[in-house]
Amino acid sequence: MSAAIVGLGMTEMGKVFGRTATDFAVEAIGRAAADAGLGLADIDGLYVNPGVKNDTDLRLQSTLQMRNTRLLATIQGFGSSAGQMVQYAALAIEAGMADVVACVYADAPLKEGKRAGASYPGQARAMEGVGSLPFAAGLKAAPERYAVAARRHMEAYGTTSEQLGAVAVAARQWAAMNPAAQMREPITLEDHQSSRMIADPLRLLDCCLVSNGAVAIIVTSAERAATLKQPPVHVWGWGQGHPGYVNRRGSEFGLVTGAAQSGADALKMAGVGVDEIGVRELYDCFTYTTLVTLEDYGFCAKGEGGEFVASGAIAPGGSHPTNTGGGELSSYYMWGMTPLSEAVIQARGQGGERQVPDHDLVMVSGNGGVLDFHSTLILSPHRKTR
Amino acid sequence: MSLAPVVRDDFSAPFFEALAEGRLLLRYSLSSGEWSEPAARFCSLTQADDLEWREASGRGALVSWTVKPGRPVDDRPAADAVIGVVETEEGPWLTLLLPDADVALLRVGAPVEVAFVQPEGSEHLPVGVLRS
């Protein structure tokens, strides 16, 4: 496989009001094309990933006045979508279906004057039938559903709230060095411990941000990438893992996620060992998600994620730099485009003061649902040699 | 925090009929001899499509849980909501509100018994009672 990411476009992200998801998407695609040194007319493939509000779609093609579209689809794998879009773009390019594929995520859930929590009310499901029993019992939104997963991990392995806090503190330390981050004020473990309880054991500072905005990337062949403006970011390997948890005895829910399958497949395809990865950009909807993904990818043993993050390994200066832009916890919440955008920046060596010196191999995760859907990418500034 | 109302559909009618009589039904596969959760259309172990409703013991043990802080309304304090994932004796997991649960008793394996309540405008719904 010889595809590369050659363009990255990000809009202003966060509490940006008065613009629709489509407005953001159009801007991000334009920026990504310009970043690559391409024009909109060069794009002949488009994948659209609408966010939770689901208010942008294939009509982006006509909004952009695209006339030579050979590949067009909406991709919906929730938080795993960004990684999936790159995978399908690489396959399509390899198959000759398209030459230059734009992949975009856009959403505008925040409304002026409304709480962030109101952006995801979770009441969309009809309260009819047995499928709505968990909702009726109170598991309505993401925090309480992830709380049940985190609690299971804590009880099984002794993971503590302070260890989750270490993930939040590290993310904020990275965000302080990211001009695009929404939250750059330093926080301490004490701040984490005293932050409001959202759904025990998850506190406010265990939870990601909510952001309006869009991120787009451009994928093309490695050959064409070599002729473009930016240093290419080559796609070495990928995987997906969708565990299909069943609600019954023996379920690994909360203990092992789709990252185990997806990460192993991606490493195998890339032909690299996990110890060779220099940078980790992991989907961090909650602090716990970072921790369990580190375990499932094999950066530490199962059950030792708590001690691993508390050791400072993932923070600036640590042995395993992770979520170097501040992640969804502190920078911006663009689903899987949050880790993917920072991965592109790091792989290019454009991280400025937060640049990780060893950026030859970057591992990127995407996670959707409640640990239900997972994608992985392994990226490198070098053409694949093995 | 109270239960949100749920209404029946064709599939769930026997389940809610039984709840109103104080009985918990789960899905049972004749071919595999395994139990599945109430929402299952296929056996959660073998994917067999021969599930039928069958009465379960109504006893289980706590697998995991969360505690959602109550949101005060008009300065009136609201009770926290304890929501547990309960593994029934038969194997399937149920997500249950544990009304008035003593958080000191929350631990993996804590015995739970299913009880039945009927919120306004709703079918009878299962809840969990922690046993010490």
Coordinates of C-alpha atoms in Angstrom, one line a residue:
Chain A
M1 CA 0.0 0.0 0.0
S2 CA 1.4 3.4 -0.9
A3 CA -0.9 6.2 0.0
A4 CA 0.1 9.3 1.8
I5 CA -1.7 12.2 3.6
V6 CA -0.6 15.4 1.9
G7 CA -3.0 18.0 3.1
L8 CA -4.4 19.1 6.5
G9 CA -7.0 21.7 6.9
M10 CA -8.5 22.8 10.3
T11 CA -11.0 25.6 10.9
E12 CA -11.3 27.6 14.0
M13 CA -12.6 25.1 16.6
G14 CA -14.5 25.4 19.8
K15 CA -17.2 27.9 20.7
V16 CA -17.5 29.2 17.2
F17 CA -21.1 30.1 16.5
G18 CA -23.2 31.2 13.6
R19 CA -21.8 28.6 11.1
T20 CA -23.2 25.3 10.0
A21 CA -21.3 22.0 9.8
T22 CA -21.3 22.4 6.0
D23 CA -19.8 25.9 6.4
F24 CA -17.0 24.4 8.5
A25 CA -16.5 21.5 6.1
V26 CA -16.1 23.7 3.1
E27 CA -13.5 25.8 4.8
A28 CA -11.6 22.8 6.1
I29 CA -11.5 21.1 2.7
G30 CA -10.3 24.3 1.0
R31 CA -7.6 24.7 3.6
A32 CA -6.5 21.1 3.3
A33 CA -6.2 21.4 -0.5
A34 CA -4.2 24.7 -0.2
D35 CA -2.0 23.1 2.4
A36 CA -1.2 20.3 -0.1
G37 CA -0.6 22.8 -2.9
L38 CA -3.7 21.6 -4.7
G39 CA -6.8 23.2 -6.0
L40 CA -10.4 22.0 -5.3
A41 CA -10.5 20.9 -9.0
D42 CA -7.8 18.4 -8.2
I43 CA -10.0 16.5 -5.8
D44 CA -11.8 13.6 -7.4
G45 CA -12.9 11.7 -4.3
L46 CA -14.7 12.8 -1.2
Y47 CA -15.6 11.1 2.1
V48 CA -17.8 12.9 4.5
N49 CA -18.1 12.1 8.1
P50 CA -20.9 14.1 9.7
G51 CA -20.6 14.3 13.5
V52 CA -23.3 13.5 16.1
K53 CA -25.6 16.2 14.8
N54 CA -25.5 14.6 11.3
D55 CA -26.0 17.9 9.5
T56 CA -23.7 17.7 6.6
D57 CA -23.7 15.2 3.8
L58 CA -22.9 14.3 0.2
R59 CA -24.3 17.6 -1.0
L60 CA -20.9 19.0 0.0
Q61 CA -19.9 17.8 -3.5
S62 CA -22.3 20.3 -5.2
T63 CA -21.5 23.0 -2.6
L64 CA -17.9 22.7 -3.6
Q65 CA -18.9 22.7 -7.3
M66 CA -16.9 19.4 -7.8
R67 CA -17.4 18.2 -11.3
N68 CA -15.0 15.2 -11.7
T69 CA -16.0 13.2 -8.6
R70 CA -15.2 9.5 -9.1
L71 CA -15.6 8.5 -5.4
L72 CA -18.2 9.8 -3.0
A73 CA -19.6 8.5 0.2
T74 CA -20.6 9.3 3.7
I75 CA -18.6 7.3 6.2
Q76 CA -20.1 6.7 9.6
G77 CA -18.1 4.8 12.1
F78 CA -18.5 7.4 14.8
G79 CA -15.2 8.0 16.6
S80 CA -13.5 5.4 14.4
S81 CA -14.5 7.3 11.2
A82 CA -11.4 9.3 10.6
G83 CA -9.1 6.3 10.5
Q84 CA -11.6 4.4 8.4
M85 CA -11.8 7.2 5.8
V86 CA -8.0 7.1 5.4
Q87 CA -8.2 3.3 5.0
Y88 CA -10.9 3.4 2.3
A89 CA -9.2 6.4 0.6
A90 CA -5.9 4.4 0.4
L91 CA -7.7 1.4 -1.0
A92 CA -9.6 3.4 -3.6
I93 CA -6.4 5.1 -4.7
E94 CA -4.6 1.8 -4.9
A95 CA -7.5 0.4 -7.0
G96 CA -7.4 3.4 -9.4
M97 CA -10.8 4.7 -8.4
A98 CA -9.5 8.2 -7.5
D99 CA -6.3 10.1 -7.3
V100 CA -6.9 12.8 -4.7
V101 CA -9.4 12.0 -1.9
A102 CA -10.6 14.6 0.6
C103 CA -11.8 13.3 3.9
V104 CA -13.7 15.6 6.2
Y105 CA -15.3 15.6 9.6
A106 CA -17.6 18.5 10.5
D107 CA -20.0 19.2 13.3
A108 CA -21.6 22.1 15.1
P109 CA -23.2 20.8 18.2
L110 CA -22.6 23.8 20.4
K111 CA -25.3 26.5 20.5
E112 CA -24.7 29.9 21.9
G113 CA -25.9 30.3 25.4
K114 CA -26.4 26.6 26.0
R115 CA -24.4 24.2 28.2
A116 CA -22.0 21.8 26.4
G117 CA -23.8 18.9 28.0
A118 CA -27.0 20.0 26.2
S119 CA -25.2 19.4 22.9
Y120 CA -25.6 15.7 23.3
P121 CA -29.0 15.2 25.1
G122 CA -29.1 11.5 24.2
Q123 CA -32.9 11.5 24.2
A124 CA -33.2 10.7 20.5
R125 CA -34.1 7.1 21.1
A126 CA -37.8 6.2 21.3
M127 CA -38.5 4.8 24.8
E128 CA -40.2 1.8 23.4
G129 CA -39.3 -1.9 24.0
V130 CA -36.6 -3.7 25.9
G131 CA -33.8 -2.0 24.1
S132 CA -34.5 1.2 26.0
L133 CA -34.2 -0.4 29.4
P134 CA -30.6 0.8 30.0
F135 CA -31.6 4.3 29.0
A136 CA -34.6 4.2 31.3
A137 CA -32.4 3.0 34.1
G138 CA -30.3 6.2 33.7
L139 CA -27.5 5.3 31.3
K140 CA -28.4 8.1 28.9
A141 CA -25.3 9.9 27.7
A142 CA -21.7 9.0 27.1
P143 CA -20.2 9.9 30.5
E144 CA -22.3 7.4 32.5
R145 CA -21.8 4.7 30.0
Y146 CA -18.0 5.1 30.0
A147 CA -18.2 5.4 33.8
V148 CA -19.5 1.9 34.0
A149 CA -16.6 0.7 31.8
A150 CA -14.0 2.7 33.8
R151 CA -15.4 1.4 37.1
R152 CA -15.0 -2.2 35.9
H153 CA -11.4 -1.5 35.0
M154 CA -10.8 0.0 38.4
E155 CA -12.3 -2.9 40.2
A156 CA -10.4 -5.5 38.2
Y157 CA -7.0 -3.9 38.1
G158 CA -6.9 -1.4 40.9
T159 CA -6.9 1.6 38.6
T160 CA -7.5 4.8 40.6
S161 CA -9.1 8.2 39.9
E162 CA -5.7 9.8 40.6
Q163 CA -4.3 7.7 37.7
L164 CA -7.1 8.9 35.4
G165 CA -6.2 12.4 36.6
A166 CA -2.6 11.9 35.4
V167 CA -4.0 11.5 31.9
A168 CA -5.9 14.8 32.2
V169 CA -2.9 16.6 33.6
A170 CA -0.6 15.3 30.8
A171 CA -3.1 16.3 28.1
R172 CA -3.2 19.8 29.5
Q173 CA 0.6 20.1 29.6
W174 CA 0.7 19.2 25.9
A175 CA -2.2 21.6 25.1
A176 CA -0.3 24.4 26.7
M177 CA 2.1 24.1 23.8
N178 CA -0.6 23.9 21.1
P179 CA -1.9 27.3 19.8
A180 CA -5.0 25.6 18.4
A181 CA -6.0 24.1 21.8
Q182 CA -9.2 25.3 23.5
M183 CA -7.9 24.7 27.0
R184 CA -4.3 25.8 27.7
E185 CA -4.4 26.8 31.4
P186 CA -2.3 24.3 33.4
I187 CA -4.2 22.0 35.7
T188 CA -3.0 19.9 38.7
L189 CA -4.0 16.6 40.0
E190 CA -5.7 18.4 42.8
D191 CA -7.7 20.4 40.2
H192 CA -8.8 17.0 38.7
Q193 CA -9.7 15.6 42.1
S194 CA -11.8 18.6 43.1
S195 CA -13.5 18.9 39.7
R196 CA -17.3 18.2 39.7
M197 CA -18.4 14.6 39.6
I198 CA -20.2 13.9 36.3
A199 CA -20.8 10.2 36.6
D200 CA -18.7 8.4 39.3
P201 CA -15.8 7.6 38.8
L202 CA -15.6 10.2 36.0
R203 CA -15.1 13.9 37.0
L204 CA -15.4 16.9 34.8
L205 CA -11.7 16.8 34.0
D206 CA -12.0 13.2 32.9
C207 CA -14.3 14.3 30.1
C208 CA -13.5 15.6 26.6
L209 CA -14.5 19.0 25.3
V210 CA -17.3 19.7 22.9
S211 CA -16.3 21.7 19.8
N212 CA -17.8 23.2 16.7
G213 CA -15.6 23.1 13.6
A214 CA -14.1 20.8 11.0
V215 CA -10.9 19.1 10.0
A216 CA -10.1 17.7 6.5
I217 CA -7.2 15.8 5.2
I218 CA -6.2 15.0 1.6
V219 CA -4.9 11.5 0.7
T220 CA -3.1 10.6 -2.6
S221 CA -0.6 8.1 -3.9
A222 CA 2.9 8.1 -2.5
E223 CA 4.2 8.9 -6.0
R224 CA 2.0 12.0 -6.3
A225 CA 2.7 13.0 -2.7
A226 CA 6.4 13.4 -3.5
T227 CA 5.6 16.2 -5.9
L228 CA 3.4 18.3 -3.5
K229 CA 4.0 21.1 -1.1
Q230 CA 4.1 19.4 2.3
P231 CA 6.3 16.6 3.6
P232 CA 4.1 13.4 2.8
V233 CA 2.8 11.4 5.7
H234 CA 2.8 7.8 4.5
V235 CA 0.3 5.3 5.6
W236 CA 2.2 2.2 6.7
G237 CA -0.5 0.1 8.3
W238 CA -4.1 0.0 9.6
G239 CA -6.6 -2.0 11.4
Q240 CA -10.2 -2.0 12.7
G241 CA -11.7 -3.8 15.6
H242 CA -15.4 -3.8 16.5
P243 CA -15.7 -6.1 19.5
G244 CA -19.5 -6.6 19.4
Y245 CA -19.8 -6.8 23.2
V246 CA -22.6 -9.1 24.3
N247 CA -24.3 -8.3 27.6
R248 CA -23.6 -11.6 29.3
R249 CA -21.2 -13.5 31.5
G250 CA -17.6 -13.4 30.2
S251 CA -18.0 -10.0 28.4
E252 CA -14.7 -8.1 28.4
F253 CA -16.5 -4.7 28.3
G254 CA -14.5 -2.2 30.2
L255 CA -11.5 -4.5 30.3
V256 CA -10.4 -5.0 26.7
T257 CA -11.5 -2.9 23.7
G258 CA -11.4 -3.2 20.0
A259 CA -8.0 -1.5 20.1
A260 CA -6.5 -5.0 20.9
Q261 CA -7.5 -6.4 17.5
S262 CA -7.2 -3.2 15.6
G263 CA -3.7 -2.3 16.9
A264 CA -2.3 -5.7 16.4
D265 CA -3.5 -5.8 12.8
A266 CA -2.1 -2.3 12.1
L267 CA 1.3 -3.2 13.6
K268 CA 1.4 -6.4 11.6
M269 CA 0.5 -4.6 8.3
A270 CA 3.1 -1.9 9.0
G271 CA 5.7 -4.5 9.8
V272 CA 6.7 -2.8 13.0
G273 CA 6.8 -3.6 16.7
V274 CA 5.0 -1.5 19.2
D275 CA 8.3 -0.6 20.8
E276 CA 9.3 1.3 17.6
I277 CA 6.3 3.7 17.8
G278 CA 7.6 7.2 18.8
V279 CA 4.3 9.1 19.0
R280 CA 0.9 8.0 20.1
E281 CA -2.2 10.0 19.2
L282 CA -5.1 8.2 21.0
Y283 CA -8.8 8.9 20.9
D284 CA -9.5 10.4 24.4
C285 CA -13.2 11.0 24.8
F286 CA -12.4 10.3 28.5
T287 CA -9.2 9.8 30.4
Y288 CA -10.0 6.2 30.8
T289 CA -10.1 5.7 27.0
T290 CA -6.5 6.8 26.7
L291 CA -5.4 4.4 29.5
V292 CA -7.2 1.3 28.2
T293 CA -6.0 2.0 24.6
L294 CA -2.4 2.2 25.8
E295 CA -2.9 -1.2 27.3
D296 CA -4.7 -2.8 24.4
Y297 CA -2.0 -1.5 21.9
G298 CA 0.6 -3.1 24.1
F299 CA 2.5 0.0 25.3
C300 CA 2.1 -1.5 28.8
A301 CA 0.7 -4.7 30.1
K302 CA -3.1 -5.2 30.6
G303 CA -4.0 -3.8 34.0
E304 CA -0.9 -1.7 34.3
G305 CA -2.2 1.4 32.4
G306 CA -2.8 3.2 35.7
E307 CA 0.7 2.9 36.9
F308 CA 2.0 3.6 33.4
V309 CA 0.3 7.0 33.0
A310 CA 0.9 8.0 36.6
S311 CA 4.7 7.5 36.0
G312 CA 4.7 10.5 33.7
A313 CA 5.4 8.3 30.6
I314 CA 2.8 10.0 28.4
A315 CA 3.5 13.6 29.5
P316 CA 5.9 16.0 27.9
G317 CA 9.4 14.7 28.6
G318 CA 8.1 11.2 29.2
S319 CA 9.2 7.9 27.6
H320 CA 5.9 7.6 25.6
P321 CA 4.7 11.0 24.3
T322 CA 0.9 10.7 23.9
N323 CA -1.7 13.1 22.7
T324 CA 0.9 15.7 22.0
G325 CA -1.6 18.4 21.0
G326 CA -3.7 18.0 24.2
G327 CA -6.2 15.5 22.7
E328 CA -9.9 15.8 22.9
L329 CA -9.6 16.4 26.6
S330 CA -7.8 19.7 26.2
S331 CA -7.4 20.8 22.5
Y332 CA -10.5 20.2 20.4
Y333 CA -13.1 17.5 19.9
M334 CA -13.3 16.6 16.3
W335 CA -13.9 12.9 16.8
G336 CA -11.1 10.8 15.2
M337 CA -9.8 13.9 13.4
T338 CA -8.4 15.2 16.7
P339 CA -5.8 12.4 17.0
L340 CA -5.3 12.2 13.2
S341 CA -4.7 15.9 12.7
E342 CA -2.0 16.0 15.5
A343 CA -0.5 12.8 14.1
V344 CA 0.0 14.5 10.7
I345 CA 1.5 17.6 12.4
Q346 CA 3.9 15.4 14.4
A347 CA 4.8 13.1 11.5
R348 CA 5.7 16.2 9.4
G349 CA 7.9 17.5 12.2
Q350 CA 5.7 20.7 12.4
G351 CA 4.8 20.4 16.1
G352 CA 6.9 23.5 17.1
E353 CA 7.6 23.6 20.8
R354 CA 5.7 20.3 21.3
Q355 CA 7.4 18.4 18.5
V356 CA 8.4 14.9 19.5
P357 CA 12.0 14.2 18.3
D358 CA 11.3 10.6 17.4
H359 CA 8.4 10.9 15.0
D360 CA 9.4 8.2 12.5
L361 CA 6.3 6.2 13.4
V362 CA 3.1 7.6 14.8
M363 CA 0.2 5.4 16.0
V364 CA -3.3 6.8 15.8
S365 CA -6.5 5.5 17.3
G366 CA -10.2 6.2 16.7
N367 CA -12.9 4.9 19.1
G368 CA -16.6 5.1 18.7
G369 CA -19.8 4.2 20.5
V370 CA -19.0 3.0 24.0
L371 CA -15.8 1.2 23.0
D372 CA -17.8 -0.5 20.3
F373 CA -15.9 0.7 17.2
H374 CA -12.1 1.1 16.7
S375 CA -9.7 2.0 14.0
T376 CA -5.9 2.3 13.9
L377 CA -3.4 4.0 11.6
I378 CA 0.3 3.8 11.6
L379 CA 1.9 6.8 9.9
S380 CA 5.4 7.8 9.0
P381 CA 7.2 10.6 7.2
H382 CA 9.2 7.9 5.4
R383 CA 8.0 5.7 2.5
K384 CA 7.3 2.2 3.7
T385 CA 10.4 0.1 3.3
R386 CA 9.3 -3.1 4.9
Chain B
M1 CA -33.6 10.1 40.0
S2 CA -36.5 8.1 38.7
L3 CA -36.9 5.7 35.9
A4 CA -37.9 7.0 32.5
P5 CA -41.1 5.6 31.2
V6 CA -41.0 2.7 28.7
V7 CA -43.8 1.4 26.5
R8 CA -44.1 -2.0 25.0
D9 CA -43.8 -3.0 21.4
D10 CA -44.8 -6.4 19.8
F11 CA -41.5 -8.0 20.6
S12 CA -41.4 -7.0 24.2
A13 CA -45.1 -7.5 25.1
P14 CA -44.5 -10.9 26.9
F15 CA -41.6 -9.4 28.8
F16 CA -43.6 -6.5 30.2
E17 CA -46.7 -8.7 30.8
A18 CA -44.5 -10.8 33.1
L19 CA -42.9 -7.8 34.8
A20 CA -46.4 -6.7 35.8
E21 CA -46.9 -10.0 37.5
G22 CA -43.5 -9.8 39.3
R23 CA -41.7 -12.2 37.1
L24 CA -38.5 -11.6 35.1
L25 CA -38.2 -13.1 31.6
L26 CA -35.0 -13.6 29.7
R27 CA -34.4 -15.1 26.3
Y28 CA -33.5 -18.8 26.2
S29 CA -32.1 -20.8 23.2
L30 CA -33.4 -24.3 23.0
S31 CA -30.5 -25.5 20.8
S32 CA -27.7 -24.0 22.9
G33 CA -29.3 -24.1 26.3
E34 CA -27.9 -20.6 26.9
W35 CA -29.7 -17.5 28.1
S36 CA -29.5 -14.1 26.4
E37 CA -30.5 -10.6 27.4
P38 CA -34.1 -9.4 27.0
A39 CA -33.3 -7.5 23.8
A40 CA -31.6 -10.4 22.1
R41 CA -32.9 -11.6 18.7
F42 CA -30.2 -14.2 18.5
C43 CA -28.5 -16.4 21.1
S44 CA -25.6 -14.3 22.4
L45 CA -23.3 -17.3 22.4
T46 CA -24.2 -19.3 19.2
Q47 CA -26.3 -16.8 17.2
A48 CA -29.1 -19.4 17.0
D49 CA -32.4 -17.9 16.2
D50 CA -34.5 -20.2 18.3
L51 CA -34.9 -17.9 21.3
E52 CA -38.0 -18.0 23.5
W53 CA -39.0 -16.1 26.6
R54 CA -38.3 -18.0 29.8
E55 CA -38.6 -17.1 33.4
A56 CA -35.4 -16.3 35.3
S57 CA -34.7 -16.4 39.0
G58 CA -34.4 -12.7 39.4
R59 CA -31.2 -13.0 41.3
G60 CA -27.7 -11.9 40.2
A61 CA -24.5 -10.2 41.1
L62 CA -23.1 -6.7 40.5
V63 CA -20.5 -6.4 37.7
S64 CA -20.0 -2.7 37.5
W65 CA -21.8 0.6 38.4
T66 CA -21.9 4.3 38.2
V67 CA -23.3 6.9 40.6
K68 CA -24.8 10.0 39.0
P69 CA -25.0 13.0 41.3
G70 CA -28.5 14.3 41.7
R71 CA -29.2 17.7 40.2
P72 CA -30.9 19.9 42.8
V73 CA -34.2 21.5 41.5
D74 CA -35.3 24.8 43.0
D75 CA -32.8 24.3 45.9
R76 CA -34.3 21.0 46.8
P77 CA -31.5 18.5 47.0
A78 CA -31.8 15.5 44.6
A79 CA -30.7 12.0 45.5
D80 CA -27.8 10.4 43.7
A81 CA -28.7 7.7 41.2
V82 CA -26.9 4.4 41.4
I83 CA -27.0 2.4 38.2
G84 CA -25.6 -1.1 38.2
V85 CA -24.8 -3.7 35.6
V86 CA -26.0 -6.9 37.1
E87 CA -25.1 -10.4 35.9
T88 CA -28.1 -12.6 36.4
E89 CA -27.7 -16.1 37.7
E90 CA -28.5 -17.3 34.2
G91 CA -25.7 -15.3 32.6
P92 CA -27.2 -12.3 30.8
W93 CA -26.4 -8.8 32.0
L94 CA -29.1 -6.2 32.9
T95 CA -28.6 -2.5 33.5
L96 CA -30.7 -1.6 36.5
L97 CA -31.4 1.4 38.5
L98 CA -30.6 0.5 42.2
P99 CA -33.0 2.8 44.1
D100 CA -31.9 3.9 47.5
A101 CA -28.8 1.7 47.2
D102 CA -26.2 2.1 50.0
V103 CA -23.0 3.0 48.1
A104 CA -21.0 1.4 50.8
L105 CA -22.3 -2.0 49.6
L106 CA -21.2 -1.5 46.0
R107 CA -18.6 -4.1 45.1
V108 CA -18.1 -6.6 42.3
G109 CA -20.1 -9.7 43.1
A110 CA -22.5 -8.0 45.5
P111 CA -25.8 -9.9 45.4
V112 CA -28.7 -8.2 43.7
E113 CA -32.3 -9.1 43.5
V114 CA -34.6 -7.8 40.8
A115 CA -37.7 -5.9 42.0
F116 CA -40.5 -4.3 40.0
V117 CA -41.8 -0.8 39.9
Q118 CA -44.2 1.0 37.6
P119 CA -43.3 4.7 36.9
E120 CA -46.1 7.0 35.8
G121 CA -47.0 6.4 32.1
S122 CA -44.8 3.3 31.9
E123 CA -44.9 -0.4 31.9
H124 CA -43.6 -2.1 35.0
L125 CA -39.8 -1.9 34.9
P126 CA -37.1 -4.0 36.7
V127 CA -34.9 -2.4 39.3
G128 CA -32.2 -3.9 41.5
V129 CA -32.0 -4.3 45.2
L130 CA -28.6 -4.8 46.8
R131 CA -28.4 -7.5 49.4
S132 CA -25.6 -7.3 52.0

